[in-house]
Amino acid sequence: MNDKKLRIGLFGFGCVGQGLYDIFTQTAFSAEIVKICVKDPSKQRPIAADYFTYNADEILENPSINLIVELIDDAEAAYQIVKTAMLAGKDVVTANKKMLALHLDELIALQEETGTSLLYEAAACGSIPIVRNLAEYYDNELLHSVSGIFNGSSNYILTKVIDEKRSYDEALAQAQDLGFAETDPTLDVAGYDAAYKLCLLTAQAYGIVVSPASIFRYGIQGVGQEDIQYAREKGYKIKLIAYVGKIDEQTITLLVMPHFVEQTHYLFDVNYEYNGVIVEAAFSDKQTFVGKGAGGHPTGSAVLSDISACRYNYKYEYRKRLRPQPLHVSQEVFLEVYVRYRNPEDMEIFNFVEVKESFHGQSYGYHIGTVRLTDLIAIQDTLEKREVFIAHLGDKPQKEPTADKQQKKVFSIA
Ligand code: HSE
């Protein structure tokens, strides 16, 4: 095999950049980091100052650098760096899920046009090798769904709040201190980060590029003590789950929202910053991948794997995009949900198709029943402003509402 000698220009020396540097120093991996571009000249750094530059062009215009490793958190700046690098014929490894999800179509075309490689294993689910698996291993499998916990910070917060009875704010501060959370943690807790990763995995699983803005996205910010209490009483845990799956041979649906998971669920014991991905397919059946989804070393390990793949010119081929009959995306599905409210008038906006159980107390109440995903999408922008919490119950989105012969249960406390 013809191994390429790698000369790397690194952008960013934060949590993941330093993690990668540590990994380099502790392994026998042979590649040279020529320069590291950072923003802040006043910051103390653990390695020699002459490694660093504050001028991106010093790397991008250096013809001896053949690989750009992009690990900054500004998606727009990252996009400019990645685009310029690819146009200059340099391969790129990036961990920037937001940048990728917002520009995926264009970047796939740019890879084709320039003959460069754009690899991003570290951008989805940290150390779990799910991108390359979906691209290669599941190339010909009939994939029913890909779902799971794609955001380490919100899983860390939910674990602390539910299992350790910590406060939400304390748990969020810890997720930030440990370097799991994004600079703006709203991206984590409001489900944006999981939605970006879902876009990347959807492209690899089904060959479709979906805009993150088109996905129903609802995070964990609204979770209250009543919801935690409800979950505990029923033996559930609350997990923020991203889902893409087929609803028929030609159609997939996608969403990101909290889920009440039962003890028998594959993700029930996936806690703290761990991520879990469930792949359901026609022949391999159900498989689960579990690993650390955030943090410098776990994410750095995925970056290292991509760097290593660049030595032999590996690239994602997106063969599923060439299917004779591309799949469609539909939001015409039904979900079984739990909706907790404080103001009864907030329930009117949900348009329940059917209510199976309802509780009305003095300070709050809840409904369990079936809603249309299209109705949730229509009210998505107002949900975070209302005192409600929504969680998906049941297995997956359904094409038809499930017929339930049981009598409706109503509980009230006067
Ligand atoms: N903020 C992200 C997370 C980092 O918590 O999962 C890894 O992508």
PDB file of N, CA, C and O and ligand atoms in Angstrom, residues 95 97 122-126 150-154 179-182 188 193 197 275 293-295 299, ligand 1:
ATOM      1  N   ALA A  95     -14.275  17.977  12.972  1.00  0.00           N
ATOM      2  CA  ALA A  95     -15.204  17.487  13.993  1.00  0.00           C
ATOM      3  C   ALA A  95     -16.407  18.411  14.096  1.00  0.00           C
ATOM      4  O   ALA A  95     -17.195  18.297  15.029  1.00  0.00           O
ATOM      5  N   LYS A  97     -19.721  19.404  13.507  1.00  0.00           N
ATOM      6  CA  LYS A  97     -21.007  18.870  13.021  1.00  0.00           C
ATOM      7  C   LYS A  97     -21.936  19.950  12.495  1.00  0.00           C
ATOM      8  O   LYS A  97     -22.649  19.768  11.524  1.00  0.00           O
ATOM      9  N   ALA A 122     -15.301  12.140  13.895  1.00  0.00           N
ATOM     10  CA  ALA A 122     -15.391  12.763  15.225  1.00  0.00           C
ATOM     11  C   ALA A 122     -16.582  13.705  15.360  1.00  0.00           C
ATOM     12  O   ALA A 122     -16.910  14.138  16.462  1.00  0.00           O
ATOM     13  N   ALA A 123     -17.241  14.012  14.237  1.00  0.00           N
ATOM     14  CA  ALA A 123     -18.359  14.959  14.308  1.00  0.00           C
ATOM     15  C   ALA A 123     -19.651  14.300  14.771  1.00  0.00           C
ATOM     16  O   ALA A 123     -20.603  14.993  15.130  1.00  0.00           O
ATOM     17  N   ALA A 124     -19.704  12.992  14.767  1.00  0.00           N
ATOM     18  CA  ALA A 124     -20.943  12.320  15.183  1.00  0.00           C
ATOM     19  C   ALA A 124     -20.639  11.245  16.208  1.00  0.00           C
ATOM     20  O   ALA A 124     -19.951  10.266  15.915  1.00  0.00           O
ATOM     21  N   CYS A 125     -21.098  11.468  17.439  1.00  0.00           N
ATOM     22  CA  CYS A 125     -21.007  10.473  18.510  1.00  0.00           C
ATOM     23  C   CYS A 125     -19.570  10.145  18.929  1.00  0.00           C
ATOM     24  O   CYS A 125     -19.249   8.988  19.255  1.00  0.00           O
ATOM     25  N   GLY A 126     -18.718  11.169  18.951  1.00  0.00           N
ATOM     26  CA  GLY A 126     -17.374  11.078  19.539  1.00  0.00           C
ATOM     27  C   GLY A 126     -16.600   9.849  19.114  1.00  0.00           C
ATOM     28  O   GLY A 126     -16.294   9.667  17.940  1.00  0.00           O
ATOM     29  N   PHE A 150     -27.115  10.964  20.881  1.00  0.00           N
ATOM     30  CA  PHE A 150     -26.044  11.540  20.059  1.00  0.00           C
ATOM     31  C   PHE A 150     -25.397  12.735  20.760  1.00  0.00           C
ATOM     32  O   PHE A 150     -24.498  13.346  20.194  1.00  0.00           O
ATOM     33  N   ASN A 151     -25.897  13.122  21.915  1.00  0.00           N
ATOM     34  CA  ASN A 151     -25.325  14.293  22.596  1.00  0.00           C
ATOM     35  C   ASN A 151     -24.904  13.909  24.016  1.00  0.00           C
ATOM     36  O   ASN A 151     -25.748  13.570  24.849  1.00  0.00           O
ATOM     37  N   GLY A 152     -23.592  13.990  24.257  1.00  0.00           N
ATOM     38  CA  GLY A 152     -23.057  13.578  25.554  1.00  0.00           C
ATOM     39  C   GLY A 152     -23.463  14.505  26.683  1.00  0.00           C
ATOM     40  O   GLY A 152     -23.762  14.057  27.796  1.00  0.00           O
ATOM     41  N   SER A 153     -23.498  15.811  26.419  1.00  0.00           N
ATOM     42  CA  SER A 153     -23.790  16.768  27.495  1.00  0.00           C
ATOM     43  C   SER A 153     -25.201  16.575  28.038  1.00  0.00           C
ATOM     44  O   SER A 153     -25.406  16.555  29.254  1.00  0.00           O
ATOM     45  N   SER A 154     -26.182  16.446  27.155  1.00  0.00           N
ATOM     46  CA  SER A 154     -27.540  16.303  27.687  1.00  0.00           C
ATOM     47  C   SER A 154     -27.713  14.960  28.377  1.00  0.00           C
ATOM     48  O   SER A 154     -28.436  14.860  29.367  1.00  0.00           O
ATOM     49  N   GLY A 179     -15.640  19.896  29.675  1.00  0.00           N
ATOM     50  CA  GLY A 179     -15.346  20.091  28.245  1.00  0.00           C
ATOM     51  C   GLY A 179     -16.291  19.325  27.333  1.00  0.00           C
ATOM     52  O   GLY A 179     -16.010  19.158  26.147  1.00  0.00           O
ATOM     53  N   PHE A 180     -17.415  18.855  27.873  1.00  0.00           N
ATOM     54  CA  PHE A 180     -18.363  18.114  27.022  1.00  0.00           C
ATOM     55  C   PHE A 180     -19.269  19.070  26.235  1.00  0.00           C
ATOM     56  O   PHE A 180     -19.631  18.802  25.096  1.00  0.00           O
ATOM     57  N   ALA A 181     -19.661  20.176  26.886  1.00  0.00           N
ATOM     58  CA  ALA A 181     -20.681  21.053  26.291  1.00  0.00           C
ATOM     59  C   ALA A 181     -20.081  21.958  25.215  1.00  0.00           C
ATOM     60  O   ALA A 181     -18.879  22.234  25.207  1.00  0.00           O
ATOM     61  N   GLU A 182     -20.945  22.398  24.310  1.00  0.00           N
ATOM     62  CA  GLU A 182     -20.539  23.378  23.315  1.00  0.00           C
ATOM     63  C   GLU A 182     -20.319  24.729  24.007  1.00  0.00           C
ATOM     64  O   GLU A 182     -20.818  24.943  25.126  1.00  0.00           O
ATOM     65  N   ASP A 188     -26.495  22.035  22.853  1.00  0.00           N
ATOM     66  CA  ASP A 188     -26.613  20.684  23.416  1.00  0.00           C
ATOM     67  C   ASP A 188     -28.021  20.429  23.941  1.00  0.00           C
ATOM     68  O   ASP A 188     -28.686  19.483  23.533  1.00  0.00           O
ATOM     69  N   ASP A 193     -27.409  20.110  18.492  1.00  0.00           N
ATOM     70  CA  ASP A 193     -26.215  19.301  18.247  1.00  0.00           C
ATOM     71  C   ASP A 193     -26.606  17.893  17.776  1.00  0.00           C
ATOM     72  O   ASP A 193     -26.040  17.372  16.808  1.00  0.00           O
ATOM     73  N   LYS A 197     -25.866  16.032  14.064  1.00  0.00           N
ATOM     74  CA  LYS A 197     -25.273  14.692  13.924  1.00  0.00           C
ATOM     75  C   LYS A 197     -26.224  13.766  13.175  1.00  0.00           C
ATOM     76  O   LYS A 197     -25.799  12.934  12.374  1.00  0.00           O
ATOM     77  N   ASN A 275     -22.546   7.955  24.529  1.00  0.00           N
ATOM     78  CA  ASN A 275     -23.557   7.946  23.473  1.00  0.00           C
ATOM     79  C   ASN A 275     -23.870   6.488  23.152  1.00  0.00           C
ATOM     80  O   ASN A 275     -23.074   5.581  23.445  1.00  0.00           O
ATOM     81  N   GLY A 293     -19.154   9.930  23.981  1.00  0.00           N
ATOM     82  CA  GLY A 293     -19.598  10.786  22.884  1.00  0.00           C
ATOM     83  C   GLY A 293     -19.013  12.180  22.952  1.00  0.00           C
ATOM     84  O   GLY A 293     -19.234  12.990  22.045  1.00  0.00           O
ATOM     85  N   ALA A 294     -18.299  12.493  24.013  1.00  0.00           N
ATOM     86  CA  ALA A 294     -17.742  13.836  24.165  1.00  0.00           C
ATOM     87  C   ALA A 294     -16.462  13.728  24.988  1.00  0.00           C
ATOM     88  O   ALA A 294     -16.212  12.716  25.651  1.00  0.00           O
ATOM     89  N   GLY A 295     -15.664  14.814  24.939  1.00  0.00           N
ATOM     90  CA  GLY A 295     -14.408  14.835  25.706  1.00  0.00           C
ATOM     91  C   GLY A 295     -13.218  14.787  24.758  1.00  0.00           C
ATOM     92  O   GLY A 295     -13.316  14.258  23.639  1.00  0.00           O
ATOM     93  N   THR A 299     -12.945  12.021  21.570  1.00  0.00           N
ATOM     94  CA  THR A 299     -13.182  12.652  20.261  1.00  0.00           C
ATOM     95  C   THR A 299     -11.874  12.689  19.473  1.00  0.00           C
ATOM     96  O   THR A 299     -11.852  12.454  18.256  1.00  0.00           O
TER      97      THR A 299
HETATM   98  N1  HSE B   1     -21.205  18.995  22.902  1.00  0.00           N
HETATM   99  C1  HSE B   1     -21.085  17.721  22.264  1.00  0.00           C
HETATM  100  C2  HSE B   1     -21.765  16.695  23.135  1.00  0.00           C
HETATM  101  C3  HSE B   1     -19.648  17.376  22.079  1.00  0.00           C
HETATM  102  O1  HSE B   1     -22.036  16.992  24.308  1.00  0.00           O
HETATM  103  O2  HSE B   1     -22.077  15.602  22.660  1.00  0.00           O
HETATM  104  C4  HSE B   1     -19.407  16.190  21.204  1.00  0.00           C
HETATM  105  O3  HSE B   1     -19.913  16.369  19.913  1.00  0.00           O
END
